[in-house]
Short mmCIF file of C-alpha atoms in Angstrom, two decimals:
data_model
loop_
_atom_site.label_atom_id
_atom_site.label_comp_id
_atom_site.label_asym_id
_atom_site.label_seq_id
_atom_site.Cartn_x
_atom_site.Cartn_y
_atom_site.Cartn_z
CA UNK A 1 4.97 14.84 -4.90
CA UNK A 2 7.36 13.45 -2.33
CA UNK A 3 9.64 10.93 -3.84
CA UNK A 4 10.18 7.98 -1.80
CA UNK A 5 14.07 6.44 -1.89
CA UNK A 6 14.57 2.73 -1.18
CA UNK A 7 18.08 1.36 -1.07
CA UNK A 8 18.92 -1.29 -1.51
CA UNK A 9 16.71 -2.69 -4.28
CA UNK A 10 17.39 -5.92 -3.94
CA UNK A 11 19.40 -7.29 -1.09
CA UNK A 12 20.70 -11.42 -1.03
CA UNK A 13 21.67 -12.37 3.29
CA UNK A 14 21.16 -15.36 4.88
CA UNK A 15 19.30 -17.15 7.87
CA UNK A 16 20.38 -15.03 11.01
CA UNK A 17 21.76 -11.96 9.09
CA UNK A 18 20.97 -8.46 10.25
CA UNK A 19 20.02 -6.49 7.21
CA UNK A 20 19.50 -2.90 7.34
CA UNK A 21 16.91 -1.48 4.64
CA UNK A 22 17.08 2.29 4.06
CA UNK A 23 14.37 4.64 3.04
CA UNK A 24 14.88 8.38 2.04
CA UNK A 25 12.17 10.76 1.65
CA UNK A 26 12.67 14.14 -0.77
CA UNK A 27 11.35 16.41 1.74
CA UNK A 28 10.54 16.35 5.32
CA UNK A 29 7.76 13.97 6.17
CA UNK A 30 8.35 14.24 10.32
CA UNK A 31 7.18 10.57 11.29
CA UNK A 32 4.51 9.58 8.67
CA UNK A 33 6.36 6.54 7.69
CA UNK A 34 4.82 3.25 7.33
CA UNK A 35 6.34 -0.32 6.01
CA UNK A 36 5.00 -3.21 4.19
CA UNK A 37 5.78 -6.91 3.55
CA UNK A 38 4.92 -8.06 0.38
CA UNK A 39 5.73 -11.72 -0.30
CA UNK A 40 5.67 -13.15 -3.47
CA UNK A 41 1.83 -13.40 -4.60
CA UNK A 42 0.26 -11.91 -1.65
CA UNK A 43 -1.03 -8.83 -1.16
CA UNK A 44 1.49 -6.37 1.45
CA UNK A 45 1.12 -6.17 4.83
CA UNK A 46 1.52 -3.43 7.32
CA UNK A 47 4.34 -4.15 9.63
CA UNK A 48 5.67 -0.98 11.26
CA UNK A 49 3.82 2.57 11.17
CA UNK A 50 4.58 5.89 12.56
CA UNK A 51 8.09 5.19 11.93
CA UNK A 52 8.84 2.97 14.98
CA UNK A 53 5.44 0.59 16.12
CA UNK A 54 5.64 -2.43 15.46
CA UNK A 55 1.93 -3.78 14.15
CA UNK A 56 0.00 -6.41 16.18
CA UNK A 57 1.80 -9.84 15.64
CA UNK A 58 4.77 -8.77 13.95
CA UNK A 59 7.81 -10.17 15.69
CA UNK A 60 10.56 -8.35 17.70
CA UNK A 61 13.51 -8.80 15.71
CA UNK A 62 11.43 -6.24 13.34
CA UNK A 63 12.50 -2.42 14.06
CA UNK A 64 12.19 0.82 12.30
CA UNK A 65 14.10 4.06 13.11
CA UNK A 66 14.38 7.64 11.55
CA UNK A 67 12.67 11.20 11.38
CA UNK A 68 12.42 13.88 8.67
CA UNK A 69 14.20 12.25 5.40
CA UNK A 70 16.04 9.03 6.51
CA UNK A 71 14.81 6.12 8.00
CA UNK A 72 15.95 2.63 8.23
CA UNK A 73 13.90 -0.63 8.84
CA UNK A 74 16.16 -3.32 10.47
CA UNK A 75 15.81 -7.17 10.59
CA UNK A 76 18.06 -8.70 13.47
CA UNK A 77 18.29 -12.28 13.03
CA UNK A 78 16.86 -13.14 9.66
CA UNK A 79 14.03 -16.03 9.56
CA UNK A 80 13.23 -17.93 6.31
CA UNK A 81 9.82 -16.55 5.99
CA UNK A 82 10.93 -12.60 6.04
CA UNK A 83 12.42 -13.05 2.64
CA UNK A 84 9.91 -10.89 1.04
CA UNK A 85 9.84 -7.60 -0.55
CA UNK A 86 9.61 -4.16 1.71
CA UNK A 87 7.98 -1.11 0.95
CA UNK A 88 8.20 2.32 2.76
CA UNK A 89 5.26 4.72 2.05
CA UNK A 90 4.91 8.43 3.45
CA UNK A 91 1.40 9.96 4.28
CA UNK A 92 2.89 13.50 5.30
CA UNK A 93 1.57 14.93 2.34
CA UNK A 94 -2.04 13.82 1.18
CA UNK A 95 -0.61 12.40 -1.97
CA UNK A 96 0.70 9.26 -0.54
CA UNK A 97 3.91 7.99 -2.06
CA UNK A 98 5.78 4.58 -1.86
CA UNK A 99 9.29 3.51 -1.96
CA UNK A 100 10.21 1.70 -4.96
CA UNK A 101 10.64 -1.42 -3.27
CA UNK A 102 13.41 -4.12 -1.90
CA UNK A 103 13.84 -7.20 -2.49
CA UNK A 104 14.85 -9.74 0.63
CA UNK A 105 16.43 -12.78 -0.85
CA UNK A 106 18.11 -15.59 0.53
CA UNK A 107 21.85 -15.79 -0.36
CA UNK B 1 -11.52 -8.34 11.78
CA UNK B 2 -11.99 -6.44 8.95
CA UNK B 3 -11.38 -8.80 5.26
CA UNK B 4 -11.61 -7.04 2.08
CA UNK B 5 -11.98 -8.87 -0.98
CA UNK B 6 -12.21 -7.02 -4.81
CA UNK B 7 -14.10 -8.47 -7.39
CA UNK B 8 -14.52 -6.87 -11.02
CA UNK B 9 -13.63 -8.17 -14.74
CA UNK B 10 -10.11 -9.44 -15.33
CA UNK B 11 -9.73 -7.69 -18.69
CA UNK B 12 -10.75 -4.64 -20.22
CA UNK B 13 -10.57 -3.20 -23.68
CA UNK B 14 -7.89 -0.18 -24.51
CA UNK B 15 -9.88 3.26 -24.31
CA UNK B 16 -13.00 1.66 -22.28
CA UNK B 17 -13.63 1.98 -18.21
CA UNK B 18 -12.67 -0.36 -15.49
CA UNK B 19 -14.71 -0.72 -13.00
CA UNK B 20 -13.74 -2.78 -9.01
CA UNK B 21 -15.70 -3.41 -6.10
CA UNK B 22 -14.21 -4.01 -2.90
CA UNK B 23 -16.36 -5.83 -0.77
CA UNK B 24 -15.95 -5.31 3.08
CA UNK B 25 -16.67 -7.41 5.96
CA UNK B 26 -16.39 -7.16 9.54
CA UNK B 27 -16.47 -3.86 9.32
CA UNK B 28 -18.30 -0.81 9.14
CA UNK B 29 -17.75 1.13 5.94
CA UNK B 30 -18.58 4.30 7.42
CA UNK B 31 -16.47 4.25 10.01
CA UNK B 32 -12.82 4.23 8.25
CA UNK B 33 -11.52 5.54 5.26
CA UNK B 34 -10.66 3.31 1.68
CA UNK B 35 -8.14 3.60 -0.57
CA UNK B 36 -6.92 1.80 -4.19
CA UNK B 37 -3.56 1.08 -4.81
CA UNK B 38 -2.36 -0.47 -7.86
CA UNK B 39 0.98 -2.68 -8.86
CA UNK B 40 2.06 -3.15 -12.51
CA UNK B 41 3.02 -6.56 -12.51
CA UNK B 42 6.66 -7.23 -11.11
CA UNK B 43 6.41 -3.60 -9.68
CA UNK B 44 6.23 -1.05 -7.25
CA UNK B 45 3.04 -0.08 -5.60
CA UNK B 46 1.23 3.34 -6.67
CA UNK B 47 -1.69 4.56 -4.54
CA UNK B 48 -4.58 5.62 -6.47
CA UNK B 49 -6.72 7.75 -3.90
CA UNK B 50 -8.37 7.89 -0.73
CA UNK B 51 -11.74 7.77 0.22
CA UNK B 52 -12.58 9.30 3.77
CA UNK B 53 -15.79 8.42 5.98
CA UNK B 54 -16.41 12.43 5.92
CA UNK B 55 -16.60 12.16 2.28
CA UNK B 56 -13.99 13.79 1.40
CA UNK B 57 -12.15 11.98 -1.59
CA UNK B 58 -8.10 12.49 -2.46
CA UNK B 59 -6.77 11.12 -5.37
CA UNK B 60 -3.63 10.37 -7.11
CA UNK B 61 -2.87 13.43 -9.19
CA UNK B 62 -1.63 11.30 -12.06
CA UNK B 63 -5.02 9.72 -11.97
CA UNK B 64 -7.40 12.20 -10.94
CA UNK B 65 -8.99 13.16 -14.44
CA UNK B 66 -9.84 9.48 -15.00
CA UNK B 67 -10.96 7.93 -11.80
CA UNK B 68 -13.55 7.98 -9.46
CA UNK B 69 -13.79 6.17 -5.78
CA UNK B 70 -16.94 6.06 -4.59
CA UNK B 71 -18.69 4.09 -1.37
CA UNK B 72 -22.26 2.38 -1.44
CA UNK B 73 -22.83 2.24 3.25
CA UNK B 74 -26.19 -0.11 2.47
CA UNK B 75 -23.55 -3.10 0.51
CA UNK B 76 -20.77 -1.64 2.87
CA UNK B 77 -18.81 -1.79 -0.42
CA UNK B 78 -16.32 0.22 -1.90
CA UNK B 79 -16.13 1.00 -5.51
CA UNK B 80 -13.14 2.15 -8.27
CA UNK B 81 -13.91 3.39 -11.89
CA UNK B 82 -10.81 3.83 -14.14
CA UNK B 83 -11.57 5.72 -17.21
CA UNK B 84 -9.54 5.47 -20.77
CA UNK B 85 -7.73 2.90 -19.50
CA UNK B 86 -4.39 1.68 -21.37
CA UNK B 87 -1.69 -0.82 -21.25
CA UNK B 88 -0.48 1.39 -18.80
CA UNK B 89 -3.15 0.58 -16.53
CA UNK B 90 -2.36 -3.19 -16.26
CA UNK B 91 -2.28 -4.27 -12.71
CA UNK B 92 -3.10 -5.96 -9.91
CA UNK B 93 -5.61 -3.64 -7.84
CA UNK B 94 -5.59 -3.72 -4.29
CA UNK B 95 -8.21 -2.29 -1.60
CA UNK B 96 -6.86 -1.59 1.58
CA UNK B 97 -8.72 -0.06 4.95
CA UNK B 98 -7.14 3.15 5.95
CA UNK B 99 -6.10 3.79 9.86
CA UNK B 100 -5.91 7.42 11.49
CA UNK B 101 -4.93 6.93 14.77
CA UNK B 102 -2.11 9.99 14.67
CA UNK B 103 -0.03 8.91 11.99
CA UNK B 104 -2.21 7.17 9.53
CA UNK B 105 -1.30 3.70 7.48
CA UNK B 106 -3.27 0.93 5.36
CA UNK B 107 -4.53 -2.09 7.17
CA UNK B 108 -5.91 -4.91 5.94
CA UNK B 109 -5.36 -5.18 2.29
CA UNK B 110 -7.50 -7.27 -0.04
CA UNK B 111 -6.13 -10.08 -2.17
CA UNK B 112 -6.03 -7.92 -4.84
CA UNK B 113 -7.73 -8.47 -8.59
CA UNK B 114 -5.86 -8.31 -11.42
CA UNK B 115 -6.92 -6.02 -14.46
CA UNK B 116 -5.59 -6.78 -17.88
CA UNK B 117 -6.00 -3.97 -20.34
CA UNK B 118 -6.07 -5.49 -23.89
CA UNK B 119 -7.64 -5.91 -27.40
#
């Protein structure tokens, strides 16, 4: 299996912060890496795949970055509503992995 | 738009099956793939396995001698079956469309169902 690393866990910034969320994969997974937003209740949402594309509607100030083991999703100018939970999950291999998770929460 | 929406008992008994339907609208189900994917309350997510429109199935090795994901084109639904099932197995089950346009991610996601597995 390819183990998924999310760091932080858990991550407390405020209204117009730029937060930087890492994810490190155990082997190289070239650019087969997707994030989620998962708010609290709801089911997650895509938000960036193939590393870098931002999904339909998702704003600007979203942006992802990386290749092979390390990649980084990066808020600019935190809004209240993208305190939320993020995921990163690799679909190099067939046996598709997430990242343990972190939490976005308002400081 | 595609909406996906899974239905199926909210609690099952230790040793017996679970069984989920994901019921899909808007689109056609034999012209994407499906997958489960499964969150133990307050955690991470854990994919379960894919089903492809070539009928090719991959599932979650962890999982693979006790479930089964299976399509049915003429309800255009999409169906999960759990074996055994545990405390372990607790969760809130998702059903999610899957994309291959190069890279390949899961979009939309269902509401999800919660399964509670208890005496």
């Amino acid at each position: 299996d390819i183990q998924m690393t999310q760091s932080p866990s858990s991550l407390a910034a405020s209204v117009g912060d730029r937060v930087t969320i890492t994810c490190l994969a155990s082997q190289d997974i070239s650019n087969y890496l997707n994030w989620y937003q998962q708010k609290s209740g709801k089911a997650p949402k895509l938000l960036i795949h193939d590393v870098s594309k931002l999904h339909t509607g998702v704003p600007s100030r979203f942006s992802g970055s990386g290749f092979g083991t390390h990649f980084t999703l990066t808020i600019s100018s935190l809004q209240p509503e993208d305190f939320a939970t993020y995921f990163c999950q690799q679909f190099e291999d067939p046996n598709v992995t997430f990242g343990g998770g972190t939490r976005l929460e308002i400081k | 738009q595609a909406q996906l929406k899974e239905s199926g008992p909210g609690l099952v008994r230790p040793s017996e099956a679970l069984s989920l339907i994901c019921t899909v609208s808007g689109a056609s189900i034999s012209r994407h793939y499906w997958t489960w994917i499964r969150q133990p309350p307050g955690k991470g997510l854990e994919w379960i396995g894919n089903h492809y429109d070539s009928g090719t199935i991959d599932y979650n090795p962890s999982l693979m001698s006790r479930v089964t994901i299976s399509v049915d084109t003429s309800k255009n639904e999409v169906s999960l079956r759990l074996t055994s099932v545990t405390a372990a197995d607790t969760a809130l089950y998702y059903c999610a469309r899957g994309v291959e346009m190069g890279g390949n991610w899961f979009d939309p996601w269902g509401p999800g169902t919660l399964v509670t597995v208890s005496s």
